[in-house]
Amino acid sequence: MVKKYIALFCSIFLLLGLVACTDTKTEVEEEADLTVVGFSQPGAESTWRVALTDSVKEAFTEERGYKLIYKDGKSKQDNQIKDIRTFIQQGVDYIILCPIVETGWDTVLEEAKAAGIPVIICDRNVVVSNESLYTAFVGSNFKAEGEDAISFLEKVYTDESRPINILHIQGTIGSSAQMGRSEALEKAVEEHDNWNIIGQECGEFTKAKAREIMKNWLAEIAADEINVVYCENDEEAMGAMASMNEAGIEYGVDTDIMVVSFDATSAALEMCLNGQINLEVECNPLQGPYLYNIISTLEKGNAVPKIAYVDEGYFTKDMLSKDIIAGRKY
Ligand code: AHR
């Protein structure tokens, strides 16, 4: 009788083991079916970048057949290069690279190419010796963004001959975002005899750095000498405005100090609607769907365009309402 129970127990145990084995095998098989995408971000310096990360994570889900491996480069190009090498060792199917700066990628992109891994450049661009080192670029047209800001300033200061003094807080030097936005301003200053950049420093796209830069400038420059504060992203604009608040300086619509910013995040658009920011040039972080289109097209063996710019516009107070801001995703 005891033997009979032992036999029954063993059979149940074996059966359970078999079921467990079958389950595990199915999971492994499912995992093997997923397309693996390595995603290298330069950091998380801004609300904008967090929105970009979220957009990419939402696009590449397991339900859609993807496994996304996200790496944060902690604001260092060397870390991003290491992350890409890790992706290559892991044998990912695709790499998405948001490059912190434009140059210095040739070697690691050659390694990815040698491993047969297509690389999609996202957000900012790269300058490489050979365009075949990456498959496609999707991101912003930073030159057009800068030109939008300049067209706005030219309209405001048209027919003005008095000096127009500009404080310029730049983004990470060498990034496409900084270069496009800075070049547009520098070119305009060359073209307008009465436009002057009276302060120019790098705020690294962060609120803290921009706040410090603005505080130092305000210790040396009188408020009535300032006409424009040109900030290369919303974090920097927030930092500059915090320092002006501390110094009791008025800025924005109906004052003599214009604030121009890039990104158009919801918090900044609220400030634009309130009249604190005169112009918000949009930088669209919702790039996940564009990347998904590119990679799913490549998966089907079809060709993709080499360059795809995301849709972007700009906002002034009169173009905004609470409803418009509430309807936006970032
Ligand atoms: O590359 C896009 C820029 O990077 C955005 O303007 C900024 O907010 C981000 O950090």
Tab-separated table of C-alpha atoms and ligand atoms in Angstrom:
chain	number	residue	atom	x	y	z
A	1	MET	CA	0.000	0.000	0.000
A	2	VAL	CA	2.824	2.378	1.000
A	3	LYS	CA	4.630	1.464	-2.264
A	4	LYS	CA	1.459	2.373	-4.191
A	5	TYR	CA	1.376	5.863	-2.567
A	6	ILE	CA	5.077	6.384	-3.259
A	7	ALA	CA	4.528	5.473	-6.919
A	8	LEU	CA	1.549	7.864	-7.159
A	9	PHE	CA	3.516	10.696	-5.497
A	10	CYS	CA	6.442	10.139	-7.890
A	11	SER	CA	4.163	10.211	-10.945
A	12	ILE	CA	2.523	13.479	-9.803
A	13	PHE	CA	5.990	14.965	-9.098
A	14	LEU	CA	7.228	13.922	-12.564
A	15	LEU	CA	4.132	15.291	-14.245
A	16	LEU	CA	4.499	18.645	-12.444
A	17	GLY	CA	8.161	18.766	-13.432
A	18	LEU	CA	7.237	18.082	-17.027
A	19	VAL	CA	4.634	20.859	-17.038
A	20	ALA	CA	7.151	23.272	-15.457
A	21	CYS	CA	9.752	22.297	-18.066
A	22	THR	CA	7.287	22.849	-20.917
A	23	ASP	CA	6.370	26.298	-19.481
A	24	THR	CA	10.021	27.368	-19.171
A	25	LYS	CA	10.749	26.182	-22.670
A	26	THR	CA	7.861	28.255	-24.016
A	27	GLU	CA	9.155	31.383	-22.239
A	28	VAL	CA	12.657	30.862	-23.623
A	29	GLU	CA	11.238	30.296	-27.076
A	30	GLU	CA	9.135	33.452	-26.753
A	31	GLU	CA	12.188	35.466	-25.650
A	32	ALA	CA	14.133	34.133	-28.637
A	33	ASP	CA	11.356	35.399	-30.910
A	34	LEU	CA	11.729	38.980	-29.661
A	35	THR	CA	13.704	41.493	-31.698
A	36	VAL	CA	16.308	42.973	-29.366
A	37	VAL	CA	16.990	46.723	-29.572
A	38	GLY	CA	19.799	48.421	-27.620
A	39	PHE	CA	18.953	52.060	-26.832
A	40	SER	CA	21.773	54.408	-25.813
A	41	GLN	CA	20.737	57.762	-24.331
A	42	PRO	CA	23.313	60.420	-23.356
A	43	GLY	CA	21.656	61.034	-19.974
A	44	ALA	CA	18.530	62.365	-18.314
A	45	GLU	CA	19.477	66.050	-18.143
A	46	SER	CA	16.029	67.379	-19.053
A	47	THR	CA	12.293	66.708	-18.863
A	48	TRP	CA	12.475	66.638	-22.635
A	49	ARG	CA	14.905	63.715	-22.633
A	50	VAL	CA	12.811	61.760	-20.159
A	51	ALA	CA	9.862	62.229	-22.563
A	52	LEU	CA	12.014	60.868	-25.405
A	53	THR	CA	13.024	57.825	-23.334
A	54	ASP	CA	9.370	57.149	-22.449
A	55	SER	CA	8.322	57.468	-26.082
A	56	VAL	CA	10.919	54.893	-27.194
A	57	LYS	CA	10.014	52.523	-24.328
A	58	GLU	CA	6.312	52.756	-25.281
A	59	ALA	CA	7.105	51.976	-28.922
A	60	PHE	CA	9.248	48.863	-28.362
A	61	THR	CA	7.213	46.594	-26.117
A	62	GLU	CA	7.201	42.810	-25.730
A	63	GLU	CA	3.554	42.755	-26.907
A	64	ARG	CA	4.813	44.185	-30.190
A	65	GLY	CA	7.633	41.636	-30.367
A	66	TYR	CA	10.540	43.717	-29.045
A	67	LYS	CA	12.903	43.637	-26.113
A	68	LEU	CA	14.423	47.065	-25.428
A	69	ILE	CA	17.700	47.368	-23.514
A	70	TYR	CA	18.044	50.953	-22.236
A	71	LYS	CA	21.389	52.478	-21.217
A	72	ASP	CA	21.961	55.947	-19.738
A	73	GLY	CA	25.376	57.411	-20.643
A	74	LYS	CA	25.387	59.723	-17.579
A	75	SER	CA	26.267	62.706	-19.805
A	76	LYS	CA	29.553	61.157	-21.053
A	77	GLN	CA	30.367	60.102	-24.603
A	78	ASP	CA	32.807	57.441	-23.308
A	79	ASN	CA	29.966	55.764	-21.417
A	80	GLN	CA	27.802	55.758	-24.534
A	81	ILE	CA	30.647	54.155	-26.520
A	82	LYS	CA	31.003	51.465	-23.806
A	83	ASP	CA	27.223	50.898	-23.890
A	84	ILE	CA	27.286	50.381	-27.657
A	85	ARG	CA	30.153	47.881	-27.272
A	86	THR	CA	28.062	46.013	-24.684
A	87	PHE	CA	25.149	45.893	-27.136
A	88	ILE	CA	27.481	44.470	-29.793
A	89	GLN	CA	28.733	41.778	-27.367
A	90	GLN	CA	25.144	40.933	-26.460
A	91	GLY	CA	24.370	40.478	-30.156
A	92	VAL	CA	21.372	42.833	-30.237
A	93	ASP	CA	19.437	43.064	-33.508
A	94	TYR	CA	19.413	46.889	-33.725
A	95	ILE	CA	21.038	49.823	-31.940
A	96	ILE	CA	19.371	53.202	-31.393
A	97	LEU	CA	21.940	55.886	-30.573
A	98	CYS	CA	21.094	59.387	-29.328
A	99	PRO	CA	24.581	60.888	-29.578
A	100	ILE	CA	25.622	63.425	-26.955
A	101	VAL	CA	27.845	65.187	-29.497
A	102	GLU	CA	28.226	64.892	-33.268
A	103	THR	CA	31.811	63.645	-33.627
A	104	GLY	CA	33.898	60.759	-32.264
A	105	TRP	CA	31.663	57.834	-33.267
A	106	ASP	CA	33.496	56.387	-36.298
A	107	THR	CA	35.333	53.550	-34.535
A	108	VAL	CA	32.415	52.187	-32.535
A	109	LEU	CA	30.032	52.499	-35.492
A	110	GLU	CA	32.543	50.550	-37.621
A	111	GLU	CA	32.484	47.839	-34.925
A	112	ALA	CA	28.674	47.713	-35.062
A	113	LYS	CA	28.768	47.569	-38.856
A	114	ALA	CA	31.332	44.727	-38.765
A	115	ALA	CA	28.985	42.852	-36.409
A	116	GLY	CA	26.132	43.362	-38.900
A	117	ILE	CA	24.014	45.433	-36.482
A	118	PRO	CA	22.066	48.308	-38.076
A	119	VAL	CA	22.374	51.566	-36.119
A	120	ILE	CA	19.606	54.168	-36.109
A	121	ILE	CA	20.719	57.628	-35.008
A	122	CYS	CA	18.035	59.440	-33.052
A	123	ASP	CA	17.379	62.992	-31.767
A	124	ARG	CA	20.813	64.568	-32.511
A	125	ASN	CA	22.941	63.697	-35.524
A	126	VAL	CA	26.481	62.385	-36.031
A	127	VAL	CA	29.243	63.501	-38.384
A	128	VAL	CA	31.108	60.406	-39.622
A	129	SER	CA	33.659	59.663	-42.335
A	130	ASN	CA	31.255	57.331	-44.088
A	131	GLU	CA	27.474	57.651	-44.091
A	132	SER	CA	27.127	53.871	-44.426
A	133	LEU	CA	28.159	53.585	-40.750
A	134	TYR	CA	24.539	54.151	-39.797
A	135	THR	CA	21.305	53.036	-41.417
A	136	ALA	CA	19.022	55.987	-40.767
A	137	PHE	CA	18.616	59.197	-38.794
A	138	VAL	CA	15.395	60.318	-37.124
A	139	GLY	CA	15.305	63.504	-35.087
A	140	SER	CA	15.014	67.274	-35.025
A	141	ASN	CA	16.048	69.832	-37.585
A	142	PHE	CA	17.937	72.066	-35.137
A	143	LYS	CA	18.965	74.522	-37.843
A	144	ALA	CA	15.279	75.096	-38.668
A	145	GLU	CA	14.511	75.480	-34.949
A	146	GLY	CA	17.187	78.185	-34.631
A	147	GLU	CA	15.887	79.933	-37.750
A	148	ASP	CA	12.346	79.975	-36.289
A	149	ALA	CA	13.676	81.747	-33.201
A	150	ILE	CA	15.539	84.284	-35.327
A	151	SER	CA	12.527	85.020	-37.573
A	152	PHE	CA	10.552	85.802	-34.415
A	153	LEU	CA	13.248	88.168	-33.073
A	154	GLU	CA	13.619	89.847	-36.462
A	155	LYS	CA	9.881	90.569	-36.541
A	156	VAL	CA	9.954	92.001	-33.001
A	157	TYR	CA	12.991	94.215	-33.608
A	158	THR	CA	12.242	95.172	-37.191
A	159	ASP	CA	13.095	98.840	-37.878
A	160	GLU	CA	14.835	99.145	-34.473
A	161	SER	CA	18.244	100.798	-34.602
A	162	ARG	CA	18.974	100.851	-30.850
A	163	PRO	CA	21.384	98.160	-29.587
A	164	ILE	CA	19.715	94.804	-28.983
A	165	ASN	CA	21.748	93.023	-26.315
A	166	ILE	CA	21.481	89.275	-26.055
A	167	LEU	CA	22.466	86.869	-23.297
A	168	HIS	CA	23.052	83.454	-24.822
A	169	ILE	CA	22.988	80.251	-22.729
A	170	GLN	CA	24.158	77.398	-24.916
A	171	GLY	CA	23.476	73.686	-24.716
A	172	THR	CA	26.115	70.937	-24.568
A	173	ILE	CA	28.879	72.164	-26.866
A	174	GLY	CA	29.283	69.991	-29.956
A	175	SER	CA	25.746	68.567	-29.836
A	176	SER	CA	23.579	69.083	-32.934
A	177	ALA	CA	20.979	70.820	-30.750
A	178	GLN	CA	23.517	73.400	-29.571
A	179	MET	CA	25.126	73.849	-32.984
A	180	GLY	CA	21.885	74.420	-34.913
A	181	ARG	CA	20.464	76.821	-32.335
A	182	SER	CA	23.742	78.708	-31.714
A	183	GLU	CA	24.644	79.024	-35.388
A	184	ALA	CA	21.300	80.622	-36.239
A	185	LEU	CA	21.795	83.252	-33.526
A	186	GLU	CA	25.447	83.923	-34.332
A	187	LYS	CA	24.649	84.329	-38.038
A	188	ALA	CA	21.809	86.769	-37.227
A	189	VAL	CA	24.110	88.812	-34.970
A	190	GLU	CA	26.573	89.100	-37.857
A	191	GLU	CA	23.791	90.266	-40.152
A	192	HIS	CA	22.297	92.865	-37.791
A	193	ASP	CA	24.752	95.630	-36.871
A	194	ASN	CA	22.811	96.588	-33.735
A	195	TRP	CA	22.458	93.014	-32.329
A	196	ASN	CA	25.140	92.072	-29.780
A	197	ILE	CA	25.803	88.929	-27.779
A	198	ILE	CA	26.846	90.429	-24.441
A	199	GLY	CA	27.201	87.086	-22.648
A	200	GLN	CA	27.627	83.549	-23.986
A	201	GLU	CA	28.165	80.445	-21.852
A	202	CYS	CA	27.378	76.758	-21.867
A	203	GLY	CA	24.549	75.708	-19.537
A	204	GLU	CA	24.817	71.980	-20.463
A	205	PHE	CA	21.035	71.948	-21.058
A	206	THR	CA	20.490	71.988	-17.261
A	207	LYS	CA	18.557	74.309	-14.977
A	208	ALA	CA	21.244	74.394	-12.268
A	209	LYS	CA	24.056	75.455	-14.609
A	210	ALA	CA	21.932	78.096	-16.362
A	211	ARG	CA	20.762	79.506	-13.035
A	212	GLU	CA	24.362	79.943	-11.897
A	213	ILE	CA	25.428	81.524	-15.211
A	214	MET	CA	22.536	84.006	-15.099
A	215	LYS	CA	23.223	84.857	-11.456
A	216	ASN	CA	26.853	85.682	-12.295
A	217	TRP	CA	25.851	87.803	-15.284
A	218	LEU	CA	23.304	89.748	-13.234
A	219	ALA	CA	26.045	90.634	-10.761
A	220	GLU	CA	27.859	92.428	-13.600
A	221	ILE	CA	25.212	93.493	-16.118
A	222	ALA	CA	22.391	95.928	-15.352
A	223	ALA	CA	18.902	94.667	-16.193
A	224	ASP	CA	18.240	97.647	-18.494
A	225	GLU	CA	21.166	96.547	-20.683
A	226	ILE	CA	19.512	93.196	-21.430
A	227	ASN	CA	17.001	92.768	-24.261
A	228	VAL	CA	16.961	89.035	-24.972
A	229	VAL	CA	17.754	85.925	-22.946
A	230	TYR	CA	18.229	83.174	-25.560
A	231	CYS	CA	18.220	79.780	-23.825
A	232	GLU	CA	18.863	76.614	-25.816
A	233	ASN	CA	16.332	74.523	-23.898
A	234	ASP	CA	13.539	74.816	-21.335
A	235	GLU	CA	15.690	73.694	-18.389
A	236	GLU	CA	18.068	76.571	-19.069
A	237	ALA	CA	15.179	79.033	-19.441
A	238	MET	CA	13.805	77.884	-16.064
A	239	GLY	CA	17.227	78.393	-14.484
A	240	ALA	CA	17.682	81.856	-16.029
A	241	MET	CA	14.179	82.921	-14.942
A	242	ALA	CA	14.817	81.663	-11.395
A	243	SER	CA	17.862	83.951	-11.164
A	244	MET	CA	15.944	86.902	-12.605
A	245	ASN	CA	13.166	86.275	-10.060
A	246	GLU	CA	15.740	86.288	-7.249
A	247	ALA	CA	17.161	89.562	-8.535
A	248	GLY	CA	13.661	91.080	-8.802
A	249	ILE	CA	13.972	91.565	-12.563
A	250	GLU	CA	10.868	91.565	-14.754
A	251	TYR	CA	10.961	89.691	-18.040
A	252	GLY	CA	8.650	88.303	-20.714
A	253	VAL	CA	5.703	89.787	-22.623
A	254	ASP	CA	5.190	93.573	-22.047
A	255	THR	CA	8.674	94.009	-20.553
A	256	ASP	CA	12.018	94.994	-22.084
A	257	ILE	CA	13.556	91.534	-21.603
A	258	MET	CA	12.478	88.769	-23.989
A	259	VAL	CA	12.912	85.123	-23.080
A	260	VAL	CA	13.363	82.722	-25.997
A	261	SER	CA	13.479	78.996	-25.325
A	262	PHE	CA	13.480	75.643	-27.116
A	263	ASP	CA	11.595	72.370	-26.384
A	264	ALA	CA	8.003	73.479	-25.623
A	265	THR	CA	7.512	71.132	-22.684
A	266	SER	CA	4.179	71.544	-20.867
A	267	ALA	CA	5.675	73.428	-17.891
A	268	ALA	CA	7.388	75.905	-20.222
A	269	LEU	CA	4.264	76.328	-22.359
A	270	GLU	CA	2.363	77.259	-19.174
A	271	MET	CA	4.979	79.973	-18.621
A	272	CYS	CA	4.603	81.090	-22.221
A	273	LEU	CA	0.822	81.304	-21.753
A	274	ASN	CA	1.430	83.343	-18.578
A	275	GLY	CA	3.638	85.705	-20.567
A	276	GLN	CA	6.925	84.798	-18.836
A	277	ILE	CA	8.425	83.216	-21.962
A	278	ASN	CA	8.020	85.114	-25.241
A	279	LEU	CA	8.777	82.288	-27.646
A	280	GLU	CA	8.820	78.516	-27.314
A	281	VAL	CA	10.342	76.721	-30.307
A	282	GLU	CA	9.207	73.120	-30.262
A	283	CYS	CA	11.631	70.212	-30.148
A	284	ASN	CA	9.546	67.055	-30.508
A	285	PRO	CA	10.611	64.173	-28.209
A	286	LEU	CA	7.865	61.798	-29.405
A	287	GLN	CA	10.288	59.940	-31.641
A	288	GLY	CA	9.398	56.377	-30.567
A	289	PRO	CA	6.746	55.887	-33.294
A	290	TYR	CA	9.163	57.112	-35.986
A	291	LEU	CA	11.831	54.677	-34.747
A	292	TYR	CA	9.286	51.868	-34.606
A	293	ASN	CA	8.335	52.515	-38.251
A	294	ILE	CA	11.967	52.420	-39.302
A	295	ILE	CA	12.863	49.230	-37.443
A	296	SER	CA	9.665	47.352	-38.318
A	297	THR	CA	10.199	48.290	-41.990
A	298	LEU	CA	13.781	47.007	-41.841
A	299	GLU	CA	12.500	43.821	-40.170
A	300	LYS	CA	10.352	43.188	-43.237
A	301	GLY	CA	13.447	43.558	-45.393
A	302	ASN	CA	12.364	46.900	-46.868
A	303	ALA	CA	14.421	50.066	-47.338
A	304	VAL	CA	13.990	53.148	-45.120
A	305	PRO	CA	14.731	56.830	-45.789
A	306	LYS	CA	18.189	57.905	-44.636
A	307	ILE	CA	16.877	61.064	-42.922
A	308	ALA	CA	13.499	61.650	-41.261
A	309	TYR	CA	12.809	64.887	-39.399
A	310	VAL	CA	10.095	64.905	-36.737
A	311	ASP	CA	7.234	67.443	-36.956
A	312	GLU	CA	7.898	70.638	-34.982
A	313	GLY	CA	6.463	74.145	-34.685
A	314	TYR	CA	6.631	77.106	-32.314
A	315	PHE	CA	4.398	78.906	-29.812
A	316	THR	CA	3.791	82.407	-28.564
A	317	LYS	CA	1.309	83.434	-25.858
A	318	ASP	CA	-1.458	84.238	-28.359
A	319	MET	CA	-1.186	80.757	-29.948
A	320	LEU	CA	-1.752	78.936	-26.638
A	321	SER	CA	-4.611	77.984	-24.342
A	322	LYS	CA	-4.959	75.711	-21.299
A	323	ASP	CA	-6.709	73.139	-23.533
A	324	ILE	CA	-3.907	73.105	-26.089
A	325	ILE	CA	-1.335	72.496	-23.354
A	326	ALA	CA	-3.473	69.817	-21.684
A	327	GLY	CA	-3.807	67.991	-25.007
A	328	ARG	CA	-0.057	67.620	-25.433
A	329	LYS	CA	1.887	64.541	-24.347
A	330	TYR	CA	4.966	66.221	-22.856
B	1	AHR	O1	18.739	67.160	-28.318
B	1	AHR	C1	17.583	67.772	-27.874
B	1	AHR	C2	17.847	68.617	-26.681
B	1	AHR	O2	18.432	67.830	-25.657
B	1	AHR	C3	16.636	69.245	-26.038
B	1	AHR	O3	16.410	70.541	-26.431
B	1	AHR	C4	17.061	69.288	-24.609
B	1	AHR	O4	16.079	69.619	-23.696
B	1	AHR	C5	17.721	67.991	-24.471
B	1	AHR	O5	18.398	67.799	-23.321
